[in-house]
Short mmCIF file of C-alpha atoms and ligand atoms in Angstrom, two decimals:
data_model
loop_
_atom_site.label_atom_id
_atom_site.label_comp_id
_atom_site.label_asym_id
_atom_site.label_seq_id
_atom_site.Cartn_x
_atom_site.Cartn_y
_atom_site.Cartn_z
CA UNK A 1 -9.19 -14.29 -24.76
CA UNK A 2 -8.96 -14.04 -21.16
CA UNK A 3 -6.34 -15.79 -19.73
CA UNK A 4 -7.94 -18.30 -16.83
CA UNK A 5 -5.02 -18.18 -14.53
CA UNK A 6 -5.67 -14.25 -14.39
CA UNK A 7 -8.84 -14.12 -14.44
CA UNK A 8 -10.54 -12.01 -12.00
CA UNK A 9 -13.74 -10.87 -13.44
CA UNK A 10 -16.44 -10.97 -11.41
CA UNK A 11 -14.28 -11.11 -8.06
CA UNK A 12 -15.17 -8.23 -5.74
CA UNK A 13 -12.17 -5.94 -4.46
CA UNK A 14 -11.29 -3.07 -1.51
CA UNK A 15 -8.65 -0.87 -2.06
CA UNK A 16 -7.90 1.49 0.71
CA UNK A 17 -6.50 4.87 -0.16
CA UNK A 18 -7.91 4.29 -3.56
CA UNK A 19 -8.25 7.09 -4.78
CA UNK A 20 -4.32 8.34 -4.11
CA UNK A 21 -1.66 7.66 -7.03
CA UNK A 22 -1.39 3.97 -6.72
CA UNK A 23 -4.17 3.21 -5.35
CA UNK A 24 -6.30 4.93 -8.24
CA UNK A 25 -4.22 2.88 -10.78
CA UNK A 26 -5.29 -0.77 -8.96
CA UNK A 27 -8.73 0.45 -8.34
CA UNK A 28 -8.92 1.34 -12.46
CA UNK A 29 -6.80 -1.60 -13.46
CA UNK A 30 -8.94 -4.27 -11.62
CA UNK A 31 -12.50 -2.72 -12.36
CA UNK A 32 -10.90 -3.31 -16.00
CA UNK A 33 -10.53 -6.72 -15.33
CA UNK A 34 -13.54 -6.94 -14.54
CA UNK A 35 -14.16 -6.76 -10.69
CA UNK A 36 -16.25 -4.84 -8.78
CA UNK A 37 -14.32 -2.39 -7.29
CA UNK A 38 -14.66 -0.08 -3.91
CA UNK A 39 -12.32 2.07 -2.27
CA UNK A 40 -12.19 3.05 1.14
CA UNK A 41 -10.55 6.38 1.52
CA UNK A 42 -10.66 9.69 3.61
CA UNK A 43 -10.52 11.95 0.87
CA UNK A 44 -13.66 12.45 -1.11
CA UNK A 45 -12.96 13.00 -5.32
CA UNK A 46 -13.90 11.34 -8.07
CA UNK A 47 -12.93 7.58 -8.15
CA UNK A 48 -12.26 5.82 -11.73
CA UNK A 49 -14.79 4.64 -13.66
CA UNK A 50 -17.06 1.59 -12.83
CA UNK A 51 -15.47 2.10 -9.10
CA UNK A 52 -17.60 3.01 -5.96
CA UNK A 53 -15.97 5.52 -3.69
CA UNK A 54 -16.79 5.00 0.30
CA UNK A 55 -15.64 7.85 2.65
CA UNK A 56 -13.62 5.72 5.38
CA UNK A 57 -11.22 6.52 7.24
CA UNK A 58 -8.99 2.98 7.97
CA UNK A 59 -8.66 3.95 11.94
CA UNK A 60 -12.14 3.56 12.58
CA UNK A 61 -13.27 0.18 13.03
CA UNK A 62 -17.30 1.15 12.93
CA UNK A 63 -16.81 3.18 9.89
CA UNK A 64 -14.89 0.48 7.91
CA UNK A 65 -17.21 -2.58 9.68
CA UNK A 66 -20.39 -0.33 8.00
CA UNK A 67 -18.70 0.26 4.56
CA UNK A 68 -17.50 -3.32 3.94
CA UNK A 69 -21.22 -4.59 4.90
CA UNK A 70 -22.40 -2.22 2.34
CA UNK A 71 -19.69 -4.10 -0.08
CA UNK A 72 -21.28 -7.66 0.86
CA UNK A 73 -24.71 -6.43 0.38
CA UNK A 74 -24.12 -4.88 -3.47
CA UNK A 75 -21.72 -7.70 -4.74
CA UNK A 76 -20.60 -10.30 -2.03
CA UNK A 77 -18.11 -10.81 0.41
CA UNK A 78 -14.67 -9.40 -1.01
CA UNK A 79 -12.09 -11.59 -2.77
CA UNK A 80 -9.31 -9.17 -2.47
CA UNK A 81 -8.46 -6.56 -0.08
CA UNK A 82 -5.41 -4.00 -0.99
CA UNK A 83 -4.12 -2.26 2.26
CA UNK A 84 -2.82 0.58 0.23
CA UNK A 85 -3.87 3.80 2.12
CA UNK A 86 -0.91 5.24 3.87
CA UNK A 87 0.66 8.49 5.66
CA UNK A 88 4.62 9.37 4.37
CA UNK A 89 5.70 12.79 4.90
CA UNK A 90 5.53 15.31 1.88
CA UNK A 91 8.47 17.00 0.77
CA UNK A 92 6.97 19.78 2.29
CA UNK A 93 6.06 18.73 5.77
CA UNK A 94 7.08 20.59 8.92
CA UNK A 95 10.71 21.26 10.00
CA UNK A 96 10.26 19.30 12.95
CA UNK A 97 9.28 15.94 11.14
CA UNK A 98 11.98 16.34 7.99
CA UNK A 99 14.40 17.60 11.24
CA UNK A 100 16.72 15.15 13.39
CA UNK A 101 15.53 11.82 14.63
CA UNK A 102 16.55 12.86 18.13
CA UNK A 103 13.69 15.12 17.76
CA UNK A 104 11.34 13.35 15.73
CA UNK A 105 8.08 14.38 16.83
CA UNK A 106 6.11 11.87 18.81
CA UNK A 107 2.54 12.75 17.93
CA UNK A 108 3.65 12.64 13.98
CA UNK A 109 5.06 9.02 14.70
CA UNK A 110 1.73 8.26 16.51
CA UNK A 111 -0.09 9.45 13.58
CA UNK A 112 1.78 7.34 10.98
CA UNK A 113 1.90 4.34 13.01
CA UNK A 114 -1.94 4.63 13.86
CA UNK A 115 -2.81 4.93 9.90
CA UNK A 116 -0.22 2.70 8.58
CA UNK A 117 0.10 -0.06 10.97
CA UNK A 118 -3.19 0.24 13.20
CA UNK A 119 -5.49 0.93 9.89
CA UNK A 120 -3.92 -2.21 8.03
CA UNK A 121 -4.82 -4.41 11.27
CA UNK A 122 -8.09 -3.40 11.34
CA UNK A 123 -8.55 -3.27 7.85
CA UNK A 124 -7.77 -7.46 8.45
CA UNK A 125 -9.66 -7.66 11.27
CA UNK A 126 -13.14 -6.99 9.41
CA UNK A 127 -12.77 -7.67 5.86
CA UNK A 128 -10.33 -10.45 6.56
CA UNK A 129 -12.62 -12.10 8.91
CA UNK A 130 -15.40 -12.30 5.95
CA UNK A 131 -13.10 -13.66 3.74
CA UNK A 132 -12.34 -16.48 6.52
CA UNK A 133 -16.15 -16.87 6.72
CA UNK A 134 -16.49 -17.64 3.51
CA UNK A 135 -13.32 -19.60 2.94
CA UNK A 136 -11.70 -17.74 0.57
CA UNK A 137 -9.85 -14.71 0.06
CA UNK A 138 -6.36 -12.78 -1.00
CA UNK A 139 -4.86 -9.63 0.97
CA UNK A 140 -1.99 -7.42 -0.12
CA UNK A 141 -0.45 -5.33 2.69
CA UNK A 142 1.58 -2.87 0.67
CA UNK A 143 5.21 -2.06 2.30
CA UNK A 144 8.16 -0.01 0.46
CA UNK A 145 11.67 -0.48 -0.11
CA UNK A 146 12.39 1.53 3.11
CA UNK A 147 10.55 -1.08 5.31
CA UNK A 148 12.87 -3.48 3.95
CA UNK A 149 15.79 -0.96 4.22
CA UNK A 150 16.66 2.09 5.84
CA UNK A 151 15.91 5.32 3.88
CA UNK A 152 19.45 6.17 1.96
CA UNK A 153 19.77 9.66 3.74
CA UNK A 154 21.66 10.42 0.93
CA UNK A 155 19.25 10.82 -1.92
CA UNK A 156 18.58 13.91 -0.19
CA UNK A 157 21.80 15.50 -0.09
CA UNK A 158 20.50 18.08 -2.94
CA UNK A 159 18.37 19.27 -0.03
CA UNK A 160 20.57 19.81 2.68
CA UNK A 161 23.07 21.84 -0.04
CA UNK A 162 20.65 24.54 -0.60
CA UNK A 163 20.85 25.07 3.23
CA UNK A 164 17.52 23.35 4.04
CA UNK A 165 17.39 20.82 7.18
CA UNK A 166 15.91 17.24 5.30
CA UNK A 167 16.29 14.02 7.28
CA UNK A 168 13.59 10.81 5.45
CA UNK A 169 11.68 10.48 8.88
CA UNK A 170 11.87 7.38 11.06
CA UNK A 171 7.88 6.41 11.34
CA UNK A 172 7.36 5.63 7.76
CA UNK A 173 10.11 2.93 7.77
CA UNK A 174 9.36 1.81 10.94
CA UNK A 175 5.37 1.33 9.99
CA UNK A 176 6.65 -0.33 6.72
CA UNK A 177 8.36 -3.26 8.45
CA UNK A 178 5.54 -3.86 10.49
CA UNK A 179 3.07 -4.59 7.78
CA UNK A 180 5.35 -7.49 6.83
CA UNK A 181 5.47 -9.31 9.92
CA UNK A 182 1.55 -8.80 9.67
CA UNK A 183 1.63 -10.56 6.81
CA UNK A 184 3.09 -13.28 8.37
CA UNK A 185 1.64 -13.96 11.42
CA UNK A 186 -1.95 -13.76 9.29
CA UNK A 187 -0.91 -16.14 6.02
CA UNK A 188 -0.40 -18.64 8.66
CA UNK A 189 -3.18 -17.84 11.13
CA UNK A 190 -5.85 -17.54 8.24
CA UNK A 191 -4.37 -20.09 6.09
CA UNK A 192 -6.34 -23.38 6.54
CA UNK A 193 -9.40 -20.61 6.04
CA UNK A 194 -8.33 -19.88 2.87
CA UNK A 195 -7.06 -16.59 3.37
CA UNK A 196 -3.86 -15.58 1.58
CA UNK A 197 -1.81 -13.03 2.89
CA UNK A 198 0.74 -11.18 1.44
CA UNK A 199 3.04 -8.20 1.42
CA UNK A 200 3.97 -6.31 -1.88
CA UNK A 201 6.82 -4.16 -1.49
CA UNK A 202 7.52 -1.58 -3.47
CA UNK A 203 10.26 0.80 -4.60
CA UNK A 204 10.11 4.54 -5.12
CA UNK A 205 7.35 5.50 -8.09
CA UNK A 206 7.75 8.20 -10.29
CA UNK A 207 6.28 11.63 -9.33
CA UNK A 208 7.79 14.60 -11.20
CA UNK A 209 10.17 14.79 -8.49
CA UNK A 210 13.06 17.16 -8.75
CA UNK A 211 15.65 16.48 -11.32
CA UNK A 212 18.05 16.03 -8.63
CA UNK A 213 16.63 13.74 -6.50
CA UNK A 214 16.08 12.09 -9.79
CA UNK A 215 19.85 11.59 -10.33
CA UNK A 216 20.66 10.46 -7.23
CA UNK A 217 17.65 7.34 -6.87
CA UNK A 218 17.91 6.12 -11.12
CA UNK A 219 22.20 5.97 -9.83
CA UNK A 220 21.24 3.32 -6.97
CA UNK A 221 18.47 1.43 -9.02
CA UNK A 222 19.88 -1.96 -11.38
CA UNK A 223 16.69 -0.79 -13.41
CA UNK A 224 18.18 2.74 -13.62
CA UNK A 225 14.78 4.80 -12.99
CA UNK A 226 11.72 5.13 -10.73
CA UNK A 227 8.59 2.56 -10.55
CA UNK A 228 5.66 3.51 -13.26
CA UNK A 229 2.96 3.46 -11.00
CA UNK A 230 1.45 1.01 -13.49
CA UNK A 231 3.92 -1.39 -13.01
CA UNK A 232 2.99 -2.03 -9.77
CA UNK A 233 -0.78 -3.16 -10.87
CA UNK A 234 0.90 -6.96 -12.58
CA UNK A 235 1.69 -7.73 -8.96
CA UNK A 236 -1.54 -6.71 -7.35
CA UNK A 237 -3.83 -8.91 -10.05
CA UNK A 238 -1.20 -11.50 -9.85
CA UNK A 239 -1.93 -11.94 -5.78
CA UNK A 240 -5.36 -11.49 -6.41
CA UNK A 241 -5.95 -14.48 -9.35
CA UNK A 242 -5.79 -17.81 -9.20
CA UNK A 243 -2.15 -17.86 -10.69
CA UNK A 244 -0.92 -17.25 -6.75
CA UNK A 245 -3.01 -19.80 -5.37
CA UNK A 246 0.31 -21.15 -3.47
CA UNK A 247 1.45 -17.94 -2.77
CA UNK A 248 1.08 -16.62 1.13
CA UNK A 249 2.91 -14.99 3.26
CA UNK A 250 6.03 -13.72 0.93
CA UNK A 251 7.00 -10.38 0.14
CA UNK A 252 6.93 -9.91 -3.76
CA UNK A 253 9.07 -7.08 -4.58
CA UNK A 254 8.63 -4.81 -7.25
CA UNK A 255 11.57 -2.24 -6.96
CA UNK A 256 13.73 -2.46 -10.01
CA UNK A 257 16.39 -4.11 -8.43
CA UNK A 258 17.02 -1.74 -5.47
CA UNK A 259 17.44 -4.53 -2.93
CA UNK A 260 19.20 -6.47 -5.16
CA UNK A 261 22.58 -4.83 -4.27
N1 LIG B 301 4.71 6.51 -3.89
C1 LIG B 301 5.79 5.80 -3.61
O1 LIG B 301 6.93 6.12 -4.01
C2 LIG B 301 5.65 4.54 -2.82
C3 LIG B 301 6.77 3.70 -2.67
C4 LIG B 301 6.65 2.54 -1.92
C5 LIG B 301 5.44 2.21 -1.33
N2 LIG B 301 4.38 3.06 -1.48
C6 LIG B 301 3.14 2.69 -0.81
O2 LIG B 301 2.07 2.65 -1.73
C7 LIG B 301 0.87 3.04 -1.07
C8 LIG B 301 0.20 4.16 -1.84
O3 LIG B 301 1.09 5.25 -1.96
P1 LIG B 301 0.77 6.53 -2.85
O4 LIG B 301 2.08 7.07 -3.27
O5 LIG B 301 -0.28 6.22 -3.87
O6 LIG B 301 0.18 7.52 -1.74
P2 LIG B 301 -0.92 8.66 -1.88
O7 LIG B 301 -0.65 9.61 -0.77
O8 LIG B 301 -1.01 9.16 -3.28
O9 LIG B 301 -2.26 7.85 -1.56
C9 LIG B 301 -2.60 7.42 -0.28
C10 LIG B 301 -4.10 7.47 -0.14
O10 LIG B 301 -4.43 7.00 1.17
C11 LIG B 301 -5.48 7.82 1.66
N3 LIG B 301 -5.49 7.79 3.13
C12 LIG B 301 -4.61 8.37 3.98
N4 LIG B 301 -4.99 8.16 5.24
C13 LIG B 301 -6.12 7.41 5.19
C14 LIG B 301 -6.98 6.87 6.17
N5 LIG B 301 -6.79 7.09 7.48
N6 LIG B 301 -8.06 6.15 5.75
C15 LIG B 301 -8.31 5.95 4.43
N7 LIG B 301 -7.52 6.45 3.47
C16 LIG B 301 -6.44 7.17 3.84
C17 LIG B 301 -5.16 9.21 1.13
O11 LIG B 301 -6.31 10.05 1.15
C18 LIG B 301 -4.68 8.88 -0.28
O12 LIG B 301 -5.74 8.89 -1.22
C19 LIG B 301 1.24 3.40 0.36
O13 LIG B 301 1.04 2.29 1.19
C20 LIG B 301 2.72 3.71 0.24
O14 LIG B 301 3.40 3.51 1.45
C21 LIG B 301 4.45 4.19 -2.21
#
């Protein structure tokens, strides 16, 4: 038995960057659940089943106008739009942008700023604006624990010991808080439209990352480990059923506790 609070079947979703580690896990989880499911992201591969893959790249307005017609012609105008896609820095990244903030480079900022904060906008603009058409609508701008918080510069201490130079870089946080203030100004712009807007924030997921990083992050987390990437998806159908039908323009956070303290 379905349970009619959940129930999205039949709802039609985007999830940008969908085919990345989270974003693959929502895409899956909701075509489950029955909706018809497309994600919007810049890398081509091989999307879950029952989900349509569309190669667009969240900076470009004509690109992601054209894929989310193509959306509203094969099932209707979206319920739920997921503003996953995102730039962070890999471990591996240059020196320069895991190097000091004093010399942080500025085109890497640009670059994280323009996908993360600029793509999300957009991303609002046009599918947003369909869902205010039609009355009708939930989006989930996805932040992380270090747009809520600075980056504990600590957790990479392990780094720095073996004589590498590892500073968490300054963009990602910065692009993180911005999506929630997003959020905010939209749940109330769009909210007479019937638009709901909201952010979910989440904490570190697991990754196979190395043993000591490991230590150092399950040590500062109540919950004592790293986020499941599947325990992000009960927020995400949650904020896209009718069981958050009063629910815009919070930040649910799903971080084991990390803020908490
Ligand atoms: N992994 C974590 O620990 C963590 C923690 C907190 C928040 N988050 C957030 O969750 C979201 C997903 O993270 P993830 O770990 O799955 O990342 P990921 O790198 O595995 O996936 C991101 C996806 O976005 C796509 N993408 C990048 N630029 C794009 C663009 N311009 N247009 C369209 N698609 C683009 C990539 O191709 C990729 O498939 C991000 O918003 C991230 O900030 C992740």
């Amino acid at each position: 038995m379905t349970d009619p609070l959940f129930d999205v079947s039949g709802r039609v979703a985007i999830v940008t960057g969908g085919l990345g580690q989270l974003g693959s896990v929502y895409a899956a989880g909701l075509a489950e659940r029955g909706m018809h499911v497309a994600v919007f992201d810049v890398e081509r591969g091989e999307p879950p089943e029952g989900v349509t893959a569309y190669e667009v790249d969240v900076t470009d307005r004509v690109a992601l106008e054209a894929a989310e017609r193509e959306v509203e012609r094969e099932w209707g105008v979206p319920h739920l739009l997921v503003n996953n896609a995102a730039l962070d820095s890999p471990p591996d990244a240059p020196a320069a942008v895991v190097g000091p903030f004093e010399s942080y480079p500025e085109e890497s900022f640009d670059a994280v700023l323009d996908v993360n904060v600029k793509g999300t906008f957009l991303c609002c603009q046009v599918v947003g604006a369909a869902m205010a058409r039609e009355g009708r609508g939930s989006i989930v701008n996805v932040s992380s624990i270090y747009g809520i918080l600075s980056p504990v510069q600590d957790l990479y201490a392990f780094r720095r010991a073996r004589g590498e130079t590892f500073v968490k870089p300054v963009a990602y946080s910065v692009s993180k808080s911005a999506v929630l203030n997003l959020t905010r100004y939209l749940a109330t712009y769009w909210a007479k439209s019937g638009v709901r807007v909201n952010t979910l924030t989440l904490g570190g997921v697991f990754d196979e990352q190395p043993q000591e990083f490991l230590d150092a992050y399950e040590a500062r987390v109540p919950l004592g480990r790293m986020l499941d990437a599947h325990e992000a998806l009960g927020a995400v159908v949650f904020l896209a059923s009718d069981a958050s039908s009063y629910v815009t323009g919070a930040n649910v956070v799903v971080d084991g506790g990390w803020s908490a303290w």
